[in-house]
Amino acid sequence: MLLVIDSGNTNVVFALHDGNEWRGQWRISANDSRTADEYAVWFYGLLGQVGLSTAEVERAIIGTVVPAALYDLRRFCRKWLKVEPLVAHSRLDWGIDVLVDNPDELGADRRLNGLAAKHFFGGPAVVVDFGTATTFDVINAQGQYCGGAIAPGVNLSSEALHRAAARLPRMSIGRPIAVIGRNTSIAMRSGLFWGYVGLVEGIVRRIADEMDDRPQVIATGGLAPLFSEGTDLFDVMAPDLTLDGLRLLADRNVSADCTNSSGRA
């Protein structure tokens, strides 16, 4: 089986694919100081709960936007799984043209979303990924990655509002019952939710205006289901898009010399 590790700013996702389907996905909060041994204790316990074993892991791939997390994730694979992980970096065979000024600065998550979107949906397409940041990744009609936009994630916006305004409470994200809030909490929830829906709709509309054909709009990321309740913008919900991108990249680079893989993501 292939172990896919998607390490982000908020969560790290471990997922196992047997060549036909995902056999399991597990999520842990991101922590740069977490050691390889701590990952092992957590992961071994979860595998045992579903009747799987690390002995079944034959390959691994890591995609990360947090360089500090890479050392212990690689060490975990080497020490506990006895495999050399492939690291998603720009010099691998991606199978997708990247039309940006500096491809090396493009985050692994954005390139992976573009790869998976091209493979499953073709182009033109816009991938909206609701993560720590909300990213917009554009694939043209020829299946080329064209760039996109990056906005602060809604949880970052909520935290910034709380910290900057002394009397405003920290607010969980949810769809309000009404747009007009009759108390501070509901007013904040309304502004965050509907304001963010407006941001996403507005950016996607402006991206579409710059394209020759109407793109498919694909939603992914943890908060995608919540925001899909407030708009008819999305054509496709693809919760595993980044993981599928890592799987596709691993399959394209089976013979890659992982020992010489770059530590940059």
CSV table of C-alpha atoms in Angstrom, one decimal:
chain,number,residue,atom,x,y,z
A,1,MET,CA,0.0,0.0,0.0
A,2,LEU,CA,0.9,3.6,-0.5
A,3,LEU,CA,1.1,6.0,2.5
A,4,VAL,CA,0.2,9.5,1.6
A,5,ILE,CA,1.1,12.3,4.1
A,6,ASP,CA,-0.3,15.8,3.6
A,7,SER,CA,1.3,18.2,6.0
A,8,GLY,CA,-0.4,21.6,6.3
A,9,ASN,CA,-0.3,24.5,8.6
A,10,THR,CA,-3.3,23.3,10.7
A,11,ASN,CA,-3.4,19.5,10.2
A,12,VAL,CA,-1.4,16.6,9.1
A,13,VAL,CA,-3.3,13.9,7.2
A,14,PHE,CA,-2.1,10.3,6.9
A,15,ALA,CA,-4.0,8.2,4.3
A,16,LEU,CA,-3.5,4.7,2.9
A,17,HIS,CA,-4.3,3.6,-0.7
A,18,ASP,CA,-4.2,0.0,-1.8
A,19,GLY,CA,-4.2,0.7,-5.5
A,20,ASN,CA,-7.9,0.7,-5.9
A,21,GLU,CA,-9.3,2.8,-3.0
A,22,TRP,CA,-8.5,4.7,0.1
A,23,ARG,CA,-8.4,2.2,3.1
A,24,GLY,CA,-8.2,4.9,5.8
A,25,GLN,CA,-7.5,8.5,6.5
A,26,TRP,CA,-6.4,10.0,9.8
A,27,ARG,CA,-5.8,13.6,10.9
A,28,ILE,CA,-3.6,15.1,13.6
A,29,SER,CA,-3.0,18.7,14.5
A,30,ALA,CA,0.1,20.2,13.0
A,31,ASN,CA,3.0,20.6,15.4
A,32,ASP,CA,6.5,21.4,14.2
A,33,SER,CA,8.0,19.9,17.4
A,34,ARG,CA,6.2,16.5,17.1
A,35,THR,CA,8.9,13.8,16.8
A,36,ALA,CA,9.0,10.7,14.5
A,37,ASP,CA,8.4,8.5,17.5
A,38,GLU,CA,5.3,10.4,18.5
A,39,TYR,CA,3.9,10.1,14.9
A,40,ALA,CA,4.6,6.3,15.2
A,41,VAL,CA,2.7,5.9,18.5
A,42,TRP,CA,-0.3,7.7,17.1
A,43,PHE,CA,-0.3,6.0,13.7
A,44,TYR,CA,0.4,2.4,15.0
A,45,GLY,CA,-2.6,2.7,17.4
A,46,LEU,CA,-4.9,3.9,14.6
A,47,LEU,CA,-3.9,1.2,12.2
A,48,GLY,CA,-4.6,-1.5,14.9
A,49,GLN,CA,-8.1,-0.2,15.3
A,50,VAL,CA,-9.0,-0.9,11.6
A,51,GLY,CA,-7.0,-4.2,11.2
A,52,LEU,CA,-4.2,-2.8,9.2
A,53,SER,CA,-0.4,-3.1,9.7
A,54,THR,CA,2.6,-1.0,8.9
A,55,ALA,CA,4.0,-4.1,7.2
A,56,GLU,CA,1.5,-3.5,4.4
A,57,VAL,CA,3.1,0.0,3.6
A,58,GLU,CA,5.4,-0.4,0.6
A,59,ARG,CA,5.7,3.2,-0.5
A,60,ALA,CA,5.2,6.7,1.0
A,61,ILE,CA,5.0,10.2,-0.3
A,62,ILE,CA,5.0,13.5,1.7
A,63,GLY,CA,3.6,16.8,0.6
A,64,THR,CA,4.1,19.7,2.9
A,65,VAL,CA,3.9,23.5,3.0
A,66,VAL,CA,5.7,23.5,6.4
A,67,PRO,CA,9.4,22.8,5.8
A,68,ALA,CA,10.1,22.4,9.5
A,69,ALA,CA,7.8,19.4,9.7
A,70,LEU,CA,9.6,17.5,6.9
A,71,TYR,CA,12.5,16.2,8.9
A,72,ASP,CA,10.5,14.2,11.4
A,73,LEU,CA,8.0,13.0,8.9
A,74,ARG,CA,10.8,11.6,6.7
A,75,ARG,CA,12.4,10.1,9.8
A,76,PHE,CA,9.1,8.4,10.8
A,77,CYS,CA,8.9,6.7,7.3
A,78,ARG,CA,12.5,5.6,7.5
A,79,LYS,CA,12.6,4.4,11.1
A,80,TRP,CA,9.2,3.0,11.6
A,81,LEU,CA,8.0,2.0,8.1
A,82,LYS,CA,11.4,1.1,6.6
A,83,VAL,CA,10.6,3.0,3.4
A,84,GLU,CA,12.3,6.1,1.8
A,85,PRO,CA,9.5,8.6,1.2
A,86,LEU,CA,9.2,10.6,-2.0
A,87,VAL,CA,8.9,14.3,-1.3
A,88,ALA,CA,6.6,16.4,-3.5
A,89,HIS,CA,8.9,19.0,-5.1
A,90,SER,CA,9.0,20.9,-8.3
A,91,ARG,CA,11.7,18.7,-10.0
A,92,LEU,CA,9.6,15.6,-10.1
A,93,ASP,CA,7.6,14.4,-13.1
A,94,TRP,CA,4.3,16.1,-12.5
A,95,GLY,CA,2.6,15.6,-15.9
A,96,ILE,CA,1.2,19.2,-15.9
A,97,ASP,CA,2.7,22.4,-17.3
A,98,VAL,CA,3.0,25.2,-14.8
A,99,LEU,CA,2.7,28.7,-16.3
A,100,VAL,CA,3.8,30.8,-13.3
A,101,ASP,CA,6.7,33.2,-13.0
A,102,ASN,CA,8.6,31.0,-10.5
A,103,PRO,CA,7.4,27.4,-10.3
A,104,ASP,CA,9.8,26.7,-7.4
A,105,GLU,CA,7.8,29.0,-5.1
A,106,LEU,CA,4.5,27.4,-5.9
A,107,GLY,CA,3.2,25.5,-2.8
A,108,ALA,CA,3.0,21.7,-3.0
A,109,ASP,CA,-0.7,21.8,-2.1
A,110,ARG,CA,-1.6,24.1,-4.9
A,111,ARG,CA,0.3,22.1,-7.5
A,112,LEU,CA,-1.2,18.9,-6.2
A,113,ASN,CA,-4.7,20.3,-6.5
A,114,GLY,CA,-3.9,21.3,-10.1
A,115,LEU,CA,-2.6,17.9,-10.9
A,116,ALA,CA,-5.6,16.1,-9.5
A,117,ALA,CA,-8.1,18.5,-11.1
A,118,LYS,CA,-6.6,18.0,-14.5
A,119,HIS,CA,-6.6,14.2,-14.1
A,120,PHE,CA,-10.2,13.9,-12.9
A,121,PHE,CA,-12.0,16.9,-14.4
A,122,GLY,CA,-9.8,18.3,-17.2
A,123,GLY,CA,-10.0,22.0,-17.9
A,124,PRO,CA,-10.9,24.7,-17.7
A,125,ALA,CA,-11.3,24.5,-13.9
A,126,VAL,CA,-10.9,26.5,-10.7
A,127,VAL,CA,-10.1,24.6,-7.5
A,128,VAL,CA,-11.1,26.4,-4.3
A,129,ASP,CA,-9.3,24.9,-1.3
A,130,PHE,CA,-10.6,25.9,2.1
A,131,GLY,CA,-7.7,25.5,4.4
A,132,THR,CA,-5.6,27.8,6.7
A,133,ALA,CA,-5.5,30.0,3.7
A,134,THR,CA,-8.2,29.7,1.0
A,135,THR,CA,-6.5,29.1,-2.4
A,136,PHE,CA,-7.8,29.4,-5.9
A,137,ASP,CA,-6.0,27.4,-8.5
A,138,VAL,CA,-6.7,27.7,-12.2
A,139,ILE,CA,-6.4,25.1,-14.9
A,140,ASN,CA,-6.9,26.3,-18.5
A,141,ALA,CA,-8.6,24.4,-21.4
A,142,GLN,CA,-5.3,22.9,-22.3
A,143,GLY,CA,-4.8,21.4,-18.9
A,144,GLN,CA,-2.1,23.8,-17.9
A,145,TYR,CA,-1.7,25.3,-14.4
A,146,CYS,CA,-2.1,29.1,-14.8
A,147,GLY,CA,-1.8,30.4,-11.2
A,148,GLY,CA,-4.6,31.8,-9.1
A,149,ALA,CA,-5.2,33.7,-5.9
A,150,ILE,CA,-4.6,33.3,-2.1
A,151,ALA,CA,-6.9,34.7,0.6
A,152,PRO,CA,-6.7,34.4,4.4
A,153,GLY,CA,-8.7,31.4,5.6
A,154,VAL,CA,-12.0,32.1,7.4
A,155,ASN,CA,-10.6,30.9,10.7
A,156,LEU,CA,-7.7,33.3,10.4
A,157,SER,CA,-10.1,36.1,9.7
A,158,SER,CA,-12.2,35.2,12.7
A,159,GLU,CA,-9.1,35.1,15.0
A,160,ALA,CA,-7.8,38.4,13.6
A,161,LEU,CA,-11.2,40.0,14.3
A,162,HIS,CA,-11.2,38.8,17.9
A,163,ARG,CA,-7.6,39.9,18.6
A,164,ALA,CA,-8.0,43.3,17.0
A,165,ALA,CA,-11.3,44.3,18.7
A,166,ALA,CA,-11.1,44.0,22.4
A,167,ARG,CA,-14.9,43.5,23.0
A,168,LEU,CA,-15.5,41.0,20.2
A,169,PRO,CA,-15.5,37.3,21.3
A,170,ARG,CA,-13.7,34.5,19.6
A,171,MET,CA,-16.2,33.0,17.2
A,172,SER,CA,-16.7,29.5,15.8
A,173,ILE,CA,-17.5,29.4,12.1
A,174,GLY,CA,-21.0,28.3,11.1
A,175,ARG,CA,-23.9,29.3,8.9
A,176,PRO,CA,-26.2,31.8,10.8
A,177,ILE,CA,-29.9,31.4,10.9
A,178,ALA,CA,-30.4,35.0,9.5
A,179,VAL,CA,-28.1,37.5,7.8
A,180,ILE,CA,-29.3,40.3,10.2
A,181,GLY,CA,-27.8,39.5,13.6
A,182,ARG,CA,-29.7,40.8,16.6
A,183,ASN,CA,-26.8,40.3,18.9
A,184,THR,CA,-23.0,40.5,18.6
A,185,SER,CA,-22.3,36.8,18.3
A,186,ILE,CA,-24.9,36.3,15.5
A,187,ALA,CA,-23.7,39.5,13.7
A,188,MET,CA,-20.1,38.3,13.8
A,189,ARG,CA,-21.1,34.8,12.5
A,190,SER,CA,-23.1,36.4,9.8
A,191,GLY,CA,-20.4,38.7,8.7
A,192,LEU,CA,-17.8,35.9,8.7
A,193,PHE,CA,-19.9,33.4,6.8
A,194,TRP,CA,-21.7,35.6,4.3
A,195,GLY,CA,-18.7,37.8,3.9
A,196,TYR,CA,-16.6,34.8,3.0
A,197,VAL,CA,-19.2,33.4,0.6
A,198,GLY,CA,-19.1,36.8,-1.1
A,199,LEU,CA,-15.3,36.7,-1.2
A,200,VAL,CA,-15.2,33.3,-2.8
A,201,GLU,CA,-18.0,34.1,-5.3
A,202,GLY,CA,-16.4,37.4,-6.2
A,203,ILE,CA,-12.9,36.0,-6.8
A,204,VAL,CA,-14.2,33.0,-8.8
A,205,ARG,CA,-16.4,35.3,-11.0
A,206,ARG,CA,-13.4,37.5,-11.7
A,207,ILE,CA,-11.2,34.5,-12.5
A,208,ALA,CA,-13.9,33.3,-14.9
A,209,ASP,CA,-14.1,36.7,-16.6
A,210,GLU,CA,-10.4,36.3,-17.5
A,211,MET,CA,-10.8,32.9,-19.1
A,212,ASP,CA,-12.1,32.0,-22.5
A,213,ASP,CA,-14.6,29.4,-21.4
A,214,ARG,CA,-16.6,28.9,-18.2
A,215,PRO,CA,-14.5,26.8,-15.8
A,216,GLN,CA,-15.8,24.0,-13.6
A,217,VAL,CA,-15.5,25.1,-10.0
A,218,ILE,CA,-14.2,22.4,-7.7
A,219,ALA,CA,-14.4,22.7,-3.9
A,220,THR,CA,-12.0,20.9,-1.5
A,221,GLY,CA,-10.7,21.4,2.0
A,222,GLY,CA,-12.2,20.9,5.5
A,223,LEU,CA,-14.7,23.8,5.3
A,224,ALA,CA,-15.9,23.2,1.8
A,225,PRO,CA,-19.1,21.4,2.8
A,226,LEU,CA,-20.0,24.2,5.1
A,227,PHE,CA,-19.6,27.0,2.5
A,228,SER,CA,-21.3,24.9,-0.2
A,229,GLU,CA,-24.5,25.4,1.9
A,230,GLY,CA,-24.4,29.1,1.2
A,231,THR,CA,-23.8,29.2,-2.5
A,232,ASP,CA,-24.5,27.3,-5.8
A,233,LEU,CA,-21.1,28.2,-7.1
A,234,PHE,CA,-19.5,24.7,-6.9
A,235,ASP,CA,-19.9,22.1,-9.6
A,236,VAL,CA,-18.0,19.4,-7.8
A,237,MET,CA,-17.1,18.6,-4.2
A,238,ALA,CA,-13.8,16.7,-4.0
A,239,PRO,CA,-12.8,16.3,-0.4
A,240,ASP,CA,-9.8,14.1,-1.2
A,241,LEU,CA,-8.3,16.2,-4.1
A,242,THR,CA,-4.9,16.9,-2.5
A,243,LEU,CA,-4.5,13.3,-1.3
A,244,ASP,CA,-5.4,12.1,-4.8
A,245,GLY,CA,-2.8,14.6,-6.2
A,246,LEU,CA,-0.1,13.0,-4.0
A,247,ARG,CA,-1.2,9.5,-5.0
A,248,LEU,CA,-1.0,10.4,-8.7
A,249,LEU,CA,2.4,12.1,-8.2
A,250,ALA,CA,3.7,9.0,-6.4
A,251,ASP,CA,2.5,6.7,-9.2
A,252,ARG,CA,4.2,8.9,-11.9
A,253,ASN,CA,7.5,8.8,-10.0
A,254,VAL,CA,7.8,5.2,-8.8
A,255,SER,CA,11.4,4.9,-10.0
A,256,ALA,CA,12.4,8.3,-8.7
A,257,ASP,CA,15.6,8.4,-6.6
A,258,CYS,CA,13.9,9.3,-3.3
A,259,THR,CA,17.2,9.5,-1.4
A,260,ASN,CA,18.1,12.5,-3.4
A,261,SER,CA,14.7,14.2,-3.2
A,262,SER,CA,14.7,17.8,-2.2
A,263,GLY,CA,13.5,18.7,1.3
A,264,ARG,CA,11.6,21.7,-0.2
A,265,ALA,CA,7.9,21.2,-0.8
